[in-house]
């Protein structure tokens, strides 16, 4: 299939692709039906509940990173009911169309559930977390409910994906570093910060180098969001630092990123969902040995 096929299957327009290329992010309303979200949300809720069943801590007892959100990665690998959403054909086609490539692979999926009282998500960009040679990634942020100001709403720095910024931000000072407010960076501060309310049914796509942040959750309801990250096929591992999914598939520096942990998502070979890896990753959160990231 071609990028034209992907564009047609995604329901996006060429104007949408052009806007994404210019802004570094794209809100698409009514991307999903309520029935689709309710069905998939039920499966993701169950997966998150299973992954976090042993954690009975109050929010105040968690570290700053954990107070930002409950993070459960690669749910498709050990919860088969989630896989059809992760590899949703319309989503994967949209990723290919926005990246302007004929084939995309899954980097990972993850639930990001921001509890009532959960702190803000520090402004950051994703690509510095990923040991891959090119930033040809697109993330999609999907709320299962309306998300407005004060409820964990996202904001994006318009055009930041093209600004050449590569700063790593230690979200929640998880690695013990000093707090960094990337929005105070001189090259960032001159660009517009755009808050994006996301009604149920919407999807927000963003580039791997787009700086983004999220409000604290001041509501009494958990902000339930599921995200996927897709990458252009043909990228290579660029660094030797430990990274769980790459190490699991024995992908060495310089090797193509392939294998069971990063299967082709568009077009699905034979139209069939990929087989999950036999050794799923950790149950929750960020581990330095994984090198995984957030949004």
Short mmCIF file of C-alpha atoms in Angstrom, two decimals:
data_model
loop_
_atom_site.label_atom_id
_atom_site.label_comp_id
_atom_site.label_asym_id
_atom_site.label_seq_id
_atom_site.Cartn_x
_atom_site.Cartn_y
_atom_site.Cartn_z
CA UNK A 1 0.00 0.00 0.00
CA UNK A 2 1.03 3.61 -0.53
CA UNK A 3 0.74 6.84 1.42
CA UNK A 4 -2.31 7.62 -0.73
CA UNK A 5 -3.95 4.41 0.49
CA UNK A 6 -3.09 5.33 4.07
CA UNK A 7 -4.54 8.80 3.70
CA UNK A 8 -7.80 7.42 2.31
CA UNK A 9 -8.11 4.77 5.03
CA UNK A 10 -7.33 7.24 7.81
CA UNK A 11 -10.12 9.66 6.99
CA UNK A 12 -7.63 12.52 7.14
CA UNK A 13 -7.28 15.14 4.44
CA UNK A 14 -4.15 16.49 2.82
CA UNK A 15 -4.87 19.71 4.70
CA UNK A 16 -4.67 17.71 7.95
CA UNK A 17 -1.29 16.31 6.94
CA UNK A 18 -0.05 19.77 6.00
CA UNK A 19 -1.22 21.19 9.34
CA UNK A 20 0.55 18.40 11.22
CA UNK A 21 3.75 19.05 9.28
CA UNK A 22 3.52 22.77 10.10
CA UNK A 23 2.38 22.64 13.74
CA UNK A 24 3.86 19.34 14.94
CA UNK A 25 0.49 18.23 16.31
CA UNK A 26 -3.05 17.67 15.08
CA UNK A 27 -6.38 17.41 16.88
CA UNK A 28 -8.94 15.30 15.02
CA UNK A 29 -12.42 15.36 16.54
CA UNK A 30 -14.89 12.52 15.98
CA UNK A 31 -12.09 10.15 15.04
CA UNK A 32 -13.80 7.38 17.05
CA UNK A 33 -17.40 6.56 17.83
CA UNK A 34 -18.54 6.44 21.45
CA UNK A 35 -19.19 2.72 21.06
CA UNK A 36 -15.60 2.11 19.94
CA UNK A 37 -14.20 4.07 22.87
CA UNK A 38 -16.51 2.51 25.44
CA UNK A 39 -15.62 -0.99 24.28
CA UNK A 40 -11.88 -0.36 24.09
CA UNK A 41 -11.91 1.69 27.29
CA UNK A 42 -13.40 -1.23 29.17
CA UNK A 43 -10.54 -3.48 28.06
CA UNK A 44 -7.86 -0.89 28.87
CA UNK A 45 -9.45 -0.24 32.29
CA UNK A 46 -9.31 -3.97 33.03
CA UNK A 47 -5.69 -4.19 31.90
CA UNK A 48 -4.66 -1.23 34.07
CA UNK A 49 -6.53 -2.68 37.05
CA UNK A 50 -4.73 -6.00 36.56
CA UNK A 51 -1.32 -4.36 36.22
CA UNK A 52 -1.81 -2.19 39.33
CA UNK A 53 -3.67 -4.63 41.58
CA UNK A 54 -0.72 -4.97 43.97
CA UNK A 55 -0.22 -1.22 44.41
CA UNK A 56 -2.43 0.11 47.21
CA UNK A 57 -0.43 3.28 47.92
CA UNK A 58 -2.06 6.67 48.25
CA UNK A 59 -1.04 9.31 45.71
CA UNK A 60 0.97 11.19 48.35
CA UNK A 61 3.08 8.10 49.04
CA UNK A 62 4.30 7.85 45.45
CA UNK A 63 7.32 9.58 43.93
CA UNK A 64 6.82 12.66 41.75
CA UNK A 65 6.91 10.65 38.55
CA UNK A 66 4.24 8.25 39.82
CA UNK A 67 2.17 11.21 41.00
CA UNK A 68 2.13 12.41 37.40
CA UNK A 69 0.15 9.38 36.18
CA UNK A 70 -0.29 5.64 36.39
CA UNK A 71 1.71 4.34 33.42
CA UNK A 72 1.14 0.87 31.98
CA UNK A 73 3.08 0.11 28.83
CA UNK A 74 2.72 -2.50 26.09
CA UNK A 75 -0.72 -3.59 27.18
CA UNK A 76 -1.30 -5.35 23.85
CA UNK A 77 1.40 -7.84 24.73
CA UNK A 78 -0.35 -9.45 27.70
CA UNK A 79 -3.96 -8.29 27.26
CA UNK A 80 -5.18 -9.56 23.87
CA UNK A 81 -8.45 -7.62 24.12
CA UNK A 82 -6.43 -4.38 23.89
CA UNK A 83 -4.55 -5.38 20.72
CA UNK A 84 -7.34 -4.50 18.23
CA UNK A 85 -7.29 -0.92 19.55
CA UNK A 86 -3.49 -0.68 19.47
CA UNK A 87 -3.50 -1.85 15.86
CA UNK A 88 -6.71 -0.03 14.88
CA UNK A 89 -6.44 0.19 11.06
CA UNK A 90 -7.65 3.78 10.90
CA UNK A 91 -5.09 4.87 13.51
CA UNK A 92 -2.21 3.02 11.90
CA UNK A 93 -3.15 4.41 8.50
CA UNK A 94 -3.21 7.91 10.00
CA UNK A 95 0.29 7.38 11.40
CA UNK A 96 1.56 6.35 7.96
CA UNK A 97 -0.16 9.31 6.31
CA UNK A 98 1.23 11.83 8.81
CA UNK A 99 4.75 10.37 8.61
CA UNK A 100 4.39 10.24 4.83
CA UNK A 101 5.65 6.67 4.64
CA UNK A 102 4.33 3.44 3.17
CA UNK A 103 4.86 1.33 6.30
CA UNK A 104 4.87 1.91 10.07
CA UNK A 105 5.76 -0.22 13.05
CA UNK A 106 4.48 -0.01 16.59
CA UNK A 107 6.95 1.49 19.03
CA UNK A 108 4.68 0.88 22.00
CA UNK A 109 1.24 1.48 23.46
CA UNK A 110 0.59 2.71 26.98
CA UNK A 111 -2.15 3.78 29.33
CA UNK A 112 -1.56 7.11 31.09
CA UNK A 113 -4.17 7.41 33.83
CA UNK A 114 -3.82 10.64 35.78
CA UNK A 115 -5.45 10.19 39.18
CA UNK A 116 -7.49 12.89 40.93
CA UNK A 117 -4.89 15.26 42.34
CA UNK A 118 -2.24 13.98 39.94
CA UNK A 119 0.48 16.55 39.29
CA UNK A 120 1.18 18.26 35.99
CA UNK A 121 3.15 16.46 33.29
CA UNK A 122 6.34 18.48 32.85
CA UNK A 123 6.93 19.96 29.41
CA UNK A 124 9.13 17.62 27.39
CA UNK A 125 9.69 16.05 24.00
CA UNK A 126 9.79 12.30 23.45
CA UNK A 127 12.64 11.70 21.04
CA UNK A 128 15.54 12.13 23.53
CA UNK A 129 14.21 9.08 25.41
CA UNK A 130 14.44 6.82 22.35
CA UNK A 131 17.74 5.32 21.09
CA UNK A 132 16.75 5.44 17.41
CA UNK A 133 18.57 7.17 14.56
CA UNK A 134 15.74 9.37 13.27
CA UNK A 135 12.74 11.07 14.93
CA UNK A 136 10.27 9.60 12.45
CA UNK A 137 7.64 8.83 15.08
CA UNK A 138 4.08 9.94 15.64
CA UNK A 139 2.20 9.55 18.91
CA UNK A 140 -1.56 9.52 19.28
CA UNK A 141 -3.24 10.58 22.53
CA UNK A 142 -6.77 9.20 22.96
CA UNK A 143 -9.03 10.20 25.87
CA UNK A 144 -11.85 7.88 26.86
CA UNK A 145 -13.76 10.87 28.28
CA UNK A 146 -13.83 14.63 27.64
CA UNK A 147 -10.60 16.27 28.82
CA UNK A 148 -10.71 20.00 29.51
CA UNK A 149 -8.63 22.58 31.39
CA UNK A 150 -7.79 21.43 34.90
CA UNK A 151 -8.45 17.80 34.04
CA UNK A 152 -5.07 16.77 32.69
CA UNK A 153 -5.53 18.63 29.39
CA UNK A 154 -2.62 18.62 26.94
CA UNK A 155 -0.77 21.65 25.55
CA UNK A 156 1.64 21.67 22.62
CA UNK A 157 4.37 24.10 21.61
CA UNK A 158 3.44 24.91 18.03
CA UNK A 159 6.30 24.38 15.59
CA UNK A 160 8.72 23.08 18.23
CA UNK A 161 9.27 19.85 16.27
CA UNK A 162 11.19 21.92 13.69
CA UNK A 163 13.16 24.05 16.14
CA UNK A 164 16.11 21.69 16.57
CA UNK A 165 15.57 21.30 20.32
CA UNK A 166 16.91 18.03 21.79
CA UNK A 167 16.84 18.73 25.54
CA UNK A 168 16.12 15.75 27.77
CA UNK A 169 13.64 16.52 30.58
CA UNK A 170 13.69 14.34 33.69
CA UNK A 171 9.96 14.19 34.31
CA UNK A 172 9.26 14.25 38.04
CA UNK A 173 13.01 14.29 38.71
CA UNK A 174 12.91 10.49 38.51
CA UNK A 175 16.64 10.29 37.85
CA UNK A 176 17.43 12.69 40.65
CA UNK A 177 18.19 15.63 38.39
CA UNK A 178 17.33 19.25 38.87
CA UNK A 179 13.86 20.42 37.79
CA UNK A 180 13.87 21.80 34.25
CA UNK A 181 11.17 24.03 32.81
CA UNK A 182 11.62 23.55 29.10
CA UNK A 183 9.05 26.27 28.44
CA UNK A 184 11.60 28.80 29.72
CA UNK A 185 14.13 27.78 27.07
CA UNK A 186 14.76 30.86 24.92
CA UNK A 187 14.05 29.00 21.69
CA UNK A 188 10.85 27.51 23.13
CA UNK A 189 9.46 30.63 24.79
CA UNK A 190 9.16 32.43 21.44
CA UNK A 191 6.80 29.75 20.10
CA UNK A 192 3.06 29.57 20.89
CA UNK A 193 1.95 27.17 23.62
CA UNK A 194 -1.43 25.85 22.48
CA UNK A 195 -3.82 24.21 24.99
CA UNK A 196 -5.96 21.53 23.35
CA UNK A 197 -9.23 20.46 24.92
CA UNK A 198 -10.05 16.93 23.73
CA UNK A 199 -13.69 15.85 23.60
CA UNK A 200 -14.53 12.17 23.76
CA UNK A 201 -14.07 10.67 20.32
CA UNK A 202 -11.06 12.79 19.46
CA UNK A 203 -7.44 11.85 18.82
CA UNK A 204 -4.43 14.14 19.13
CA UNK A 205 -1.37 13.26 17.05
CA UNK A 206 2.05 14.73 17.74
CA UNK A 207 5.56 14.44 16.34
CA UNK A 208 8.37 12.94 18.43
CA UNK A 209 10.11 16.33 18.65
CA UNK A 210 7.02 18.35 19.56
CA UNK A 211 7.24 19.77 23.07
CA UNK A 212 4.12 19.00 25.08
CA UNK A 213 2.82 19.11 28.64
CA UNK A 214 -0.35 18.37 30.58
CA UNK A 215 -2.31 20.07 33.33
CA UNK A 216 -2.60 18.67 36.79
CA UNK A 217 -5.84 16.77 37.36
CA UNK A 218 -7.90 19.01 39.62
CA UNK A 219 -11.09 16.97 39.11
CA UNK A 220 -12.44 14.06 41.13
CA UNK A 221 -12.25 11.69 38.15
CA UNK A 222 -9.26 9.81 36.80
CA UNK A 223 -8.12 11.11 33.41
CA UNK A 224 -8.21 7.94 31.33
CA UNK A 225 -5.99 8.17 28.27
CA UNK A 226 -4.50 5.54 26.00
CA UNK A 227 -1.61 6.33 23.69
CA UNK A 228 0.20 4.61 20.87
CA UNK A 229 3.51 5.51 19.28
CA UNK A 230 4.16 4.46 15.69
CA UNK A 231 7.47 4.71 13.82
CA UNK A 232 8.41 4.71 10.17
CA UNK A 233 9.72 1.33 9.10
CA UNK A 234 13.45 1.24 8.41
CA UNK A 235 14.78 3.04 11.50
CA UNK A 236 17.85 1.75 13.36
CA UNK A 237 18.99 1.56 16.96
CA UNK A 238 21.41 4.42 17.58
CA UNK A 239 22.78 3.93 21.10
CA UNK A 240 23.94 1.14 23.43
CA UNK A 241 22.05 2.34 26.50
CA UNK A 242 19.73 -0.33 27.97
CA UNK A 243 16.28 -0.33 26.41
CA UNK A 244 13.98 -3.16 27.37
CA UNK A 245 12.07 -3.87 24.14
CA UNK A 246 15.13 -3.53 21.90
CA UNK A 247 17.25 -5.68 24.19
CA UNK A 248 14.54 -8.32 24.37
CA UNK A 249 14.62 -8.67 20.57
CA UNK A 250 18.44 -8.58 20.58
CA UNK A 251 18.53 -5.45 18.42
CA UNK A 252 22.06 -4.07 18.52
CA UNK A 253 23.28 -0.58 17.78
CA UNK A 254 23.09 -0.08 14.02
CA UNK A 255 20.50 -2.82 13.55
CA UNK A 256 17.08 -2.20 12.07
CA UNK A 257 14.31 -1.91 14.65
CA UNK A 258 12.28 -5.03 13.91
CA UNK A 259 11.11 -8.05 15.91
CA UNK A 260 8.10 -9.10 17.92
CA UNK A 261 8.16 -6.03 20.17
CA UNK A 262 7.96 -3.64 17.21
CA UNK A 263 5.74 -5.33 14.63
CA UNK A 264 4.49 -3.81 11.40
CA UNK A 265 1.26 -1.95 12.15
CA UNK A 266 0.48 -0.55 8.69
CA UNK A 267 -0.34 -2.29 6.53
CA UNK A 268 -0.99 -5.32 8.73
CA UNK A 269 0.58 -8.37 7.04
CA UNK A 270 -2.31 -10.47 5.79
CA UNK A 271 -4.68 -8.24 7.71
CA UNK A 272 -3.94 -10.23 10.88
CA UNK A 273 -2.98 -8.85 14.28
CA UNK A 274 0.67 -9.56 15.13
CA UNK A 275 1.62 -12.27 17.57
CA UNK A 276 2.55 -10.89 20.98
CA UNK A 277 6.07 -11.39 22.38
CA UNK A 278 6.45 -14.40 24.65
CA UNK A 279 8.09 -12.36 27.41
CA UNK A 280 6.01 -9.27 28.29
CA UNK A 281 7.67 -6.35 30.01
CA UNK A 282 7.32 -4.90 33.53
CA UNK A 283 3.80 -4.35 34.85
CA UNK A 284 3.88 -0.58 35.40
CA UNK A 285 5.85 2.59 35.18
CA UNK A 286 9.26 3.71 34.08
CA UNK A 287 12.39 1.63 34.59
CA UNK A 288 15.83 2.93 33.69
CA UNK A 289 16.69 -0.49 32.29
CA UNK A 290 13.82 -0.04 29.84
CA UNK A 291 14.64 3.48 28.70
CA UNK A 292 10.94 4.07 28.17
CA UNK A 293 9.21 7.39 28.15
CA UNK A 294 5.98 9.17 28.63
CA UNK A 295 3.68 11.91 27.47
#
